[in-house]
Coordinates of N, CA, C and O in Angstrom, one line a residue:
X150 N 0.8 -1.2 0.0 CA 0.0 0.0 0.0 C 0.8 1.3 0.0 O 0.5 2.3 -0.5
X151 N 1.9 0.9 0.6 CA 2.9 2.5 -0.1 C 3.2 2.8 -1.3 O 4.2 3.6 -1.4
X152 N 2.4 2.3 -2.7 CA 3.1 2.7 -3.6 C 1.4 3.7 -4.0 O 1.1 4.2 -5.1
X153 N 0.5 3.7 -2.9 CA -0.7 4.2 -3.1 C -0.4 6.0 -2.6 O 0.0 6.2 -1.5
X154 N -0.5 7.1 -3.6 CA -0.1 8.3 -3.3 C -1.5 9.1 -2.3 O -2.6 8.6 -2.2
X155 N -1.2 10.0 -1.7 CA -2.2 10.6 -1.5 C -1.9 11.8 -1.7 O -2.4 12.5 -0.8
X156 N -1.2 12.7 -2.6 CA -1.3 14.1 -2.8 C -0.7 13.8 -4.6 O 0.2 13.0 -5.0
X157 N -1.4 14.7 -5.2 CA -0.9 14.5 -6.5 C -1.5 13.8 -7.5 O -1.3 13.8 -8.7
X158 N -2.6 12.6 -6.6 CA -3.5 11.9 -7.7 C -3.5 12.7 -9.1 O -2.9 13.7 -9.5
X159 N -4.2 11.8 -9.9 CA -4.8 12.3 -11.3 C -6.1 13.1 -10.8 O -6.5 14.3 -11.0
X160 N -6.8 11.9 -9.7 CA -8.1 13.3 -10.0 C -8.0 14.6 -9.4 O -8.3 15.6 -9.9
X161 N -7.4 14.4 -8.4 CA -7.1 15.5 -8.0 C -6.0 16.9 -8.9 O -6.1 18.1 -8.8
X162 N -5.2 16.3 -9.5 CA -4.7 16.9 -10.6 C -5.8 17.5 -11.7 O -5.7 18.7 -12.1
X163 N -6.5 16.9 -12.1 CA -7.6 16.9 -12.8 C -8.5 18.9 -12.3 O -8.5 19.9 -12.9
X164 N -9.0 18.4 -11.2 CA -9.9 19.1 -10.5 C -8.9 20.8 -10.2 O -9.3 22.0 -10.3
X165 N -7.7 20.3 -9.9 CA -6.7 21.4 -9.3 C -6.8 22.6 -11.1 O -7.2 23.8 -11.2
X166 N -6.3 21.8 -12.2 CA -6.2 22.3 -13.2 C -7.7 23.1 -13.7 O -7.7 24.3 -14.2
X167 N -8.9 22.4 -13.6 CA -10.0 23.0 -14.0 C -10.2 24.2 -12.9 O -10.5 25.2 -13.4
X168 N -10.1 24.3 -11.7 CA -10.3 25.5 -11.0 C -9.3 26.5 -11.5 O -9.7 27.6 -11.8
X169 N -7.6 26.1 -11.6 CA -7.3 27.2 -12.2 C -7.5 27.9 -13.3 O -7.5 29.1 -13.4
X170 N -7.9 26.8 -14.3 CA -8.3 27.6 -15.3 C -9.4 28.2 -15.5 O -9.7 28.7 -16.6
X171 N -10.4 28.3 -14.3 CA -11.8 28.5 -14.0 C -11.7 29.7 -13.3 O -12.7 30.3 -12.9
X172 N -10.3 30.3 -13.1 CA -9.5 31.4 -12.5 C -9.8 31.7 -10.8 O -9.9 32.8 -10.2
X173 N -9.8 30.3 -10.0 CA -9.6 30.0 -9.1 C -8.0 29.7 -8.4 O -7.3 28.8 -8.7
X174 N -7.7 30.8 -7.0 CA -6.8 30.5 -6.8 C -7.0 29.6 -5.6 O -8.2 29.3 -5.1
X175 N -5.9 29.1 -5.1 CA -5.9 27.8 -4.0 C -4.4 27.9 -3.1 O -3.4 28.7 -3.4
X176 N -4.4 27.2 -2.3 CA -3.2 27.1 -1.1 C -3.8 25.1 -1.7 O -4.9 24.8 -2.2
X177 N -2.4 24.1 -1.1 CA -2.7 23.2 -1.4 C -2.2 22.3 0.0 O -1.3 22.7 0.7
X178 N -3.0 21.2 0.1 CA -3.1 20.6 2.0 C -3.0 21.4 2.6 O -1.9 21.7 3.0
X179 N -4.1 22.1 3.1 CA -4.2 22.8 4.3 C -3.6 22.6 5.7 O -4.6 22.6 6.5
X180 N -2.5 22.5 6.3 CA -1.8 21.2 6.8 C -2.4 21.8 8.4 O -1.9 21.3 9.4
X181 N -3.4 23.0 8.3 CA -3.6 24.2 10.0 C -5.0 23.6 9.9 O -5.7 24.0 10.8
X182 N -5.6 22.9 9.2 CA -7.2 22.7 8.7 C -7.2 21.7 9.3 O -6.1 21.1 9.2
X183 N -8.3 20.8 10.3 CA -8.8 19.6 10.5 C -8.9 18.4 8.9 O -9.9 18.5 8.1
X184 N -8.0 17.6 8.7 CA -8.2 16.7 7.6 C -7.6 17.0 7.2 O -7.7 16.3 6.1
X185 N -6.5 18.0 7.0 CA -6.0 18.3 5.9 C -6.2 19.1 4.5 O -5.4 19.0 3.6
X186 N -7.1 19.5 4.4 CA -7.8 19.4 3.0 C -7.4 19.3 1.8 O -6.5 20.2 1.9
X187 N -7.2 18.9 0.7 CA -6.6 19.1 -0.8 C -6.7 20.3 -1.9 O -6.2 20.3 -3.0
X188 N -7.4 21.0 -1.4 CA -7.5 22.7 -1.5 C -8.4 23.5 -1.0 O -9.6 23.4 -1.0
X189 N -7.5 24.8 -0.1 CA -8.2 25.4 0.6 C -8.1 27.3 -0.6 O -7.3 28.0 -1.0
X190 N -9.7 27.1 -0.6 CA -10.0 28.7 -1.3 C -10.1 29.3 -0.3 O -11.0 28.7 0.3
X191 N -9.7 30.3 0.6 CA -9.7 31.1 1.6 C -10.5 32.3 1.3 O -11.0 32.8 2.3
X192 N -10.5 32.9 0.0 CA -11.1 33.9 -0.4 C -13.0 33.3 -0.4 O -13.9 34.2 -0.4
X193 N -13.2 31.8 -0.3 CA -14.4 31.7 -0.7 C -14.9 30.9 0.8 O -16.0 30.4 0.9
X194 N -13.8 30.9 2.2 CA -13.7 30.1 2.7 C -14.4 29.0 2.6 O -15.5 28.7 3.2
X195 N -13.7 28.0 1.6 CA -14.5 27.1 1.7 C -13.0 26.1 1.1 O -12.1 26.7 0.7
X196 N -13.0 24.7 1.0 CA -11.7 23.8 1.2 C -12.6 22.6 0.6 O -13.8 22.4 1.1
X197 N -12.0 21.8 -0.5 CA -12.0 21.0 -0.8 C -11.5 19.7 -0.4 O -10.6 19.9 0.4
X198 N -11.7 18.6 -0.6 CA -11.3 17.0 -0.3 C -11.7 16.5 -2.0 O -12.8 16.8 -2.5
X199 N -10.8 16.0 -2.5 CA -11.0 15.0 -3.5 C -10.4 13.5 -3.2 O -9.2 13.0 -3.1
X200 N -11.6 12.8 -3.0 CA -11.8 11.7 -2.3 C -11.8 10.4 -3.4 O -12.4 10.3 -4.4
X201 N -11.0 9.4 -3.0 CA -11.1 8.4 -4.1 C -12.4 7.4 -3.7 O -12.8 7.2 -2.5
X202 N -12.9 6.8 -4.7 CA -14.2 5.8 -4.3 C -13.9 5.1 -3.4 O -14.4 5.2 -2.3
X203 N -12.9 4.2 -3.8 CA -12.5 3.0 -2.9 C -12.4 3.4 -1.3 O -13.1 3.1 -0.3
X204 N -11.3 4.3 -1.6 CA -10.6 4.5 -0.3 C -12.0 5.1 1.0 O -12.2 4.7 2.1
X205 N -12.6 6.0 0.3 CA -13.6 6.9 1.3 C -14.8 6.1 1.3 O -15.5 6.2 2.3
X206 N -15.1 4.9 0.3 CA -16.3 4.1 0.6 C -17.7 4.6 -0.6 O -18.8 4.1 -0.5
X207 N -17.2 5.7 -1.5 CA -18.5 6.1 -2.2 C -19.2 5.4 -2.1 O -18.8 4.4 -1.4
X208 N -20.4 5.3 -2.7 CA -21.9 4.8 -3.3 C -22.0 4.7 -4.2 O -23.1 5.0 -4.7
X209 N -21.1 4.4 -5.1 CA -20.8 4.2 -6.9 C -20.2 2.9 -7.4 O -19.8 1.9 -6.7
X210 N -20.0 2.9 -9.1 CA -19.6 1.8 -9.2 C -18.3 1.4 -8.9 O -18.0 0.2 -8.7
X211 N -17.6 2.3 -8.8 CA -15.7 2.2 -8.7 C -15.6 1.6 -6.7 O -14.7 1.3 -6.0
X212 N -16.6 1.6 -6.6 CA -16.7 0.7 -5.4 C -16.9 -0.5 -4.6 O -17.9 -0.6 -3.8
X213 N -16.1 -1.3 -4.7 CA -16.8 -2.8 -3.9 C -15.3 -3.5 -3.4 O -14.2 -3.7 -3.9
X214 N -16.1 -3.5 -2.3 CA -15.5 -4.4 -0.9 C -14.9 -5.3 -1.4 O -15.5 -6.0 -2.2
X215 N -13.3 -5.7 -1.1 CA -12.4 -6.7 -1.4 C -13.2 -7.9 -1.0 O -14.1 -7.9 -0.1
X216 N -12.9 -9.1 -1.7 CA -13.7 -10.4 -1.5 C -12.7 -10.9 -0.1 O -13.3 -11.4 0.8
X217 N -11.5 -10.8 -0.1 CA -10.4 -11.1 0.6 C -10.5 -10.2 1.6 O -10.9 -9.1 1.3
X218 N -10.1 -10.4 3.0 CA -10.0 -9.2 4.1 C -11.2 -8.8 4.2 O -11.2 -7.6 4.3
X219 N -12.4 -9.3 4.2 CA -13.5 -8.3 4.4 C -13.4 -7.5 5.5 O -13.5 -6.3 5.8
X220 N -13.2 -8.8 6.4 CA -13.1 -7.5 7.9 C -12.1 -6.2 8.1 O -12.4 -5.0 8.3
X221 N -11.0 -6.8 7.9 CA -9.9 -5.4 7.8 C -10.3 -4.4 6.8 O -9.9 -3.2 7.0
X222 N -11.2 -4.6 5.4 CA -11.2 -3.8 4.6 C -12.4 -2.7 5.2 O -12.3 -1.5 5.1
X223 N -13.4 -3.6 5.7 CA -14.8 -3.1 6.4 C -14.1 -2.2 7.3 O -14.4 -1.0 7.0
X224 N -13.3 -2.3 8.1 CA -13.3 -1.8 9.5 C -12.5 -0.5 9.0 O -12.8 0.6 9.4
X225 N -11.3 -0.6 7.9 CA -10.6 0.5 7.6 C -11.5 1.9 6.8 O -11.4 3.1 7.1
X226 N -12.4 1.2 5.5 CA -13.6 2.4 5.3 C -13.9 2.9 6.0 O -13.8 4.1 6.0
X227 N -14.6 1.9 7.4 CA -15.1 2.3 8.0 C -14.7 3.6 8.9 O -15.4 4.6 9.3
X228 N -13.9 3.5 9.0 CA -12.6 4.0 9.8 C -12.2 5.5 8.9 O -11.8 6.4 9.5
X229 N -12.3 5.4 7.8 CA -12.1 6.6 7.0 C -13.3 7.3 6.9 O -13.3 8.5 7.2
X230 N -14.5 6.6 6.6 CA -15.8 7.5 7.1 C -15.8 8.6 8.4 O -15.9 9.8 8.4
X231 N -15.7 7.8 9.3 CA -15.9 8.4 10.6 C -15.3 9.4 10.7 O -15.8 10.4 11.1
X232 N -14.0 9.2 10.4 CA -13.1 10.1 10.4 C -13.0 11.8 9.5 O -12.7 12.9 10.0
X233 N -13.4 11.5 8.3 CA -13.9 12.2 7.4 C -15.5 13.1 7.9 O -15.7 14.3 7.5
X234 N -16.2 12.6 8.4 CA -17.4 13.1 9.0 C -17.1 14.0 10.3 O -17.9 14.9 10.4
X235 N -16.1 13.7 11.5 CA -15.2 14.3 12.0 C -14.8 15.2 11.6 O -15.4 16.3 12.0
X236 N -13.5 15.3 10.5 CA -12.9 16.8 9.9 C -14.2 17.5 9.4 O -14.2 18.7 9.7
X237 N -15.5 17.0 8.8 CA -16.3 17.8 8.0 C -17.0 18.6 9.6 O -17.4 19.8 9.7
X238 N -17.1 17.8 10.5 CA -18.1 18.6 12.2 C -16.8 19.8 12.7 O -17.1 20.8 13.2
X239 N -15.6 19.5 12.4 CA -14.9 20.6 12.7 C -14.8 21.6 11.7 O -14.8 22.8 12.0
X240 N -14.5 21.3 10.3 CA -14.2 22.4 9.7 C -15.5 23.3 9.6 O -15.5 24.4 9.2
X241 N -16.8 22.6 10.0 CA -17.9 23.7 9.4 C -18.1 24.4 11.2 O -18.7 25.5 11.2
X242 N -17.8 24.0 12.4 CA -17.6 24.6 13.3 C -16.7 25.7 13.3 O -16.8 26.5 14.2
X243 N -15.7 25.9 12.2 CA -14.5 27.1 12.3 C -15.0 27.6 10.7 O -14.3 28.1 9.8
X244 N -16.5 27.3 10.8 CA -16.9 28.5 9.4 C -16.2 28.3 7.9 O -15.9 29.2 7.1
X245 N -16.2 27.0 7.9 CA -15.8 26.5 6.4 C -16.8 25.9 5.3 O -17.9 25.3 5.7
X246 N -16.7 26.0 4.5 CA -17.8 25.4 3.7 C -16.9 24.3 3.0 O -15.9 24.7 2.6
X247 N -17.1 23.1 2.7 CA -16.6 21.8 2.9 C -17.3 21.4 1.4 O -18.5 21.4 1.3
X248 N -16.5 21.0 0.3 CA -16.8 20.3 -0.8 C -15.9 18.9 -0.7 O -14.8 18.9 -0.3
X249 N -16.6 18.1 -1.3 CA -15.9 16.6 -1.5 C -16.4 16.3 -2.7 O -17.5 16.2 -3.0
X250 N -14.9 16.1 -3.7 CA -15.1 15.8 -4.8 C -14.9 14.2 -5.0 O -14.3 13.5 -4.1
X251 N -15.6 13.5 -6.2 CA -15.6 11.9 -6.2 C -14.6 11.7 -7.0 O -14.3 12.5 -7.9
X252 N -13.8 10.5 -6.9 CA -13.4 10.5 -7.8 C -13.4 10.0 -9.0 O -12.5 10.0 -9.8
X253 N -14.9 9.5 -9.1 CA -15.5 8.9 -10.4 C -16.3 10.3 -11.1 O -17.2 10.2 -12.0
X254 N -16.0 11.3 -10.8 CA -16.4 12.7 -11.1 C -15.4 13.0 -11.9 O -15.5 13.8 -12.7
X255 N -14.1 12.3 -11.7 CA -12.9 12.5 -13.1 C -13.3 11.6 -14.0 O -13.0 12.1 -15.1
X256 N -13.7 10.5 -14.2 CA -13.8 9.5 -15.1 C -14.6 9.8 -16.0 O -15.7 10.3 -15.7
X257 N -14.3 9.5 -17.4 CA -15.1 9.2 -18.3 C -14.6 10.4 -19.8 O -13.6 11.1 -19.8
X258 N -15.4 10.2 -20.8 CA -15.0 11.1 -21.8 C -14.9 12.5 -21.0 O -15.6 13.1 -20.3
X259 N -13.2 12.9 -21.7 CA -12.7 14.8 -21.5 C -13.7 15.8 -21.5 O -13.6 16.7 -20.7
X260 N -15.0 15.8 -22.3 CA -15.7 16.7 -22.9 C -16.5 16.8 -21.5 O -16.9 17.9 -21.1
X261 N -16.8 15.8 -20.8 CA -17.5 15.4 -19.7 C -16.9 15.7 -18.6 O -17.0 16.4 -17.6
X262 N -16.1 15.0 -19.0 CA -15.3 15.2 -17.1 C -15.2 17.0 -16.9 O -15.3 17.5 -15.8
X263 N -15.0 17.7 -18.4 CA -14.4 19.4 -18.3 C -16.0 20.3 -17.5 O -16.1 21.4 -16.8
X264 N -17.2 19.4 -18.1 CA -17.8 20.0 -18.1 C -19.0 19.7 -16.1 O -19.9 20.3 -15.4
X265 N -18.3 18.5 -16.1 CA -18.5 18.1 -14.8 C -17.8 19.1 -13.8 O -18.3 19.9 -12.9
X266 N -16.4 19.0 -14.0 CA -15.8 20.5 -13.0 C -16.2 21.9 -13.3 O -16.3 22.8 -12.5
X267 N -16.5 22.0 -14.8 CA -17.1 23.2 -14.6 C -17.9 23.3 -13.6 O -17.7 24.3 -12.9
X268 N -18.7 22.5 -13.2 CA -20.0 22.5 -12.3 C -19.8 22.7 -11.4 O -20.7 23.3 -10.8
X269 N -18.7 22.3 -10.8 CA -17.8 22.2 -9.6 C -17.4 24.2 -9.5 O -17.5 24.8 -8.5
X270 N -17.1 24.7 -10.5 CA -16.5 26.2 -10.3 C -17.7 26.5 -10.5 O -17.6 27.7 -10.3
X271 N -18.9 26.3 -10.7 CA -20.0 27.2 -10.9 C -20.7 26.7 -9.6 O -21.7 27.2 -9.2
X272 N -20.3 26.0 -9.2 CA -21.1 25.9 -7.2 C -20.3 26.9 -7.1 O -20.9 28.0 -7.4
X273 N -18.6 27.2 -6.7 CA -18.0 27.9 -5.6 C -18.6 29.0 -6.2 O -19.5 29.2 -5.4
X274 N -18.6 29.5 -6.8 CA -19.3 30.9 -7.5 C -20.3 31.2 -6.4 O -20.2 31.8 -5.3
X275 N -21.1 30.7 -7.0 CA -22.5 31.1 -6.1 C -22.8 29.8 -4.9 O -23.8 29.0 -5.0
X276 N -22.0 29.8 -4.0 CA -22.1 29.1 -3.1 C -23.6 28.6 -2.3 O -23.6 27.7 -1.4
X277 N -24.4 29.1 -2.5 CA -26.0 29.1 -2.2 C -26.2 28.1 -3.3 O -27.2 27.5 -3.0
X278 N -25.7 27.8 -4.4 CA -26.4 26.8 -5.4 C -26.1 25.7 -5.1 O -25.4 25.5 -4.2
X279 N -26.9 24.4 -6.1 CA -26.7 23.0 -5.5 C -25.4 22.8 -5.9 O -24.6 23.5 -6.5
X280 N -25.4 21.7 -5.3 CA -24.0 21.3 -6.1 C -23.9 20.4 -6.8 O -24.8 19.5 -6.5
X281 N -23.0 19.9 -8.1 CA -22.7 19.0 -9.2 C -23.0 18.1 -8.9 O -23.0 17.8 -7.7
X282 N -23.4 17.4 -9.8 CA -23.6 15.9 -9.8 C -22.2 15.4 -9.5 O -21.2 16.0 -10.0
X283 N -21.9 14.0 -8.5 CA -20.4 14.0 -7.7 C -19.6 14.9 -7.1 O -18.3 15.1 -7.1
X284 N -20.7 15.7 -6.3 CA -19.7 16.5 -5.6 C -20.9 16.8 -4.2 O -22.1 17.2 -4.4
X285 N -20.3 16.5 -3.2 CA -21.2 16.5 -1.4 C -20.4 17.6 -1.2 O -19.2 17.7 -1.4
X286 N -21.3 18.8 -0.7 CA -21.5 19.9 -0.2 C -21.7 19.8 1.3 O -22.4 18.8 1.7
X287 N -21.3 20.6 2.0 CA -21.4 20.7 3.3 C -21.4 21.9 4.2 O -20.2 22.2 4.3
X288 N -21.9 22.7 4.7 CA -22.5 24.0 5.1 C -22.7 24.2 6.7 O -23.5 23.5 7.4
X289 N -21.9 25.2 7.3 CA -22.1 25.3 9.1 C -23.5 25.6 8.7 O -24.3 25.7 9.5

């Protein structure tokens, strides 16, 4: 499992590139933030997490429980949920606004995926709006 990165992903590369070019700026791992975050907008206060299926447990297809280890695999999701729900009860206690990007929200034809993050810069915009399809919003 060390050859599994956690900063620098693709989707996360992905997402980082469409907000700049969406002329969003960012600070990157918030390292003073609960969880860390994988981009913090300060001007919008609000901080991003781009979350992989597997790892965080989505509700999608890029998801399913090793046949092998079920217990260790159950208990560590599990374990990343809680945890995750945690950073999200503190960061919106210190007045953050909390997005979690999927990472099946990078997948699929370019034309799609661009227009998927667009969706993503057109929530931070108007922060009052829903948010993208693949993307959990979270609000003190």
């Amino acid at each position: 499992m060390r050859a599994i990165r956690s900063r620098n992903t693709r989707p996360e590369l992905l997402v980082r590139s469409a907000l700049h070019s969406a002329g969003f700026r960012y600070r990157l791992n918030g390292c003073k933030l609960p969880g860390r975050p994988d981009l913090v907008l300060a001007r919008y206060r609000a901080v991003i997490f781009v979350h992989g299926c597997f790892w965080h447990g989505h509700d999608c297809k890029y998801f399913r429980l090793p046949s092998t280890r079920t217990d260790f695999w159950s208990s560590k999701i599990d374990g990343n949920r809680s945890r995750d729900a945690a950073n999200i009860v503190k960061l919106n206690a210190e007045g953050w606004h909390v997005l979690i990007v999927w990472e099946c929200l990078t997948k699929g034809p370019a034309p799609l995926v661009a227009a998927r993050l667009e969706a993503v810069a057109a929530h931070l915009r108007g922060l009052g709006s829903a948010p993208a399809p693949g993307v959990t919003s979270f609000r003190s």
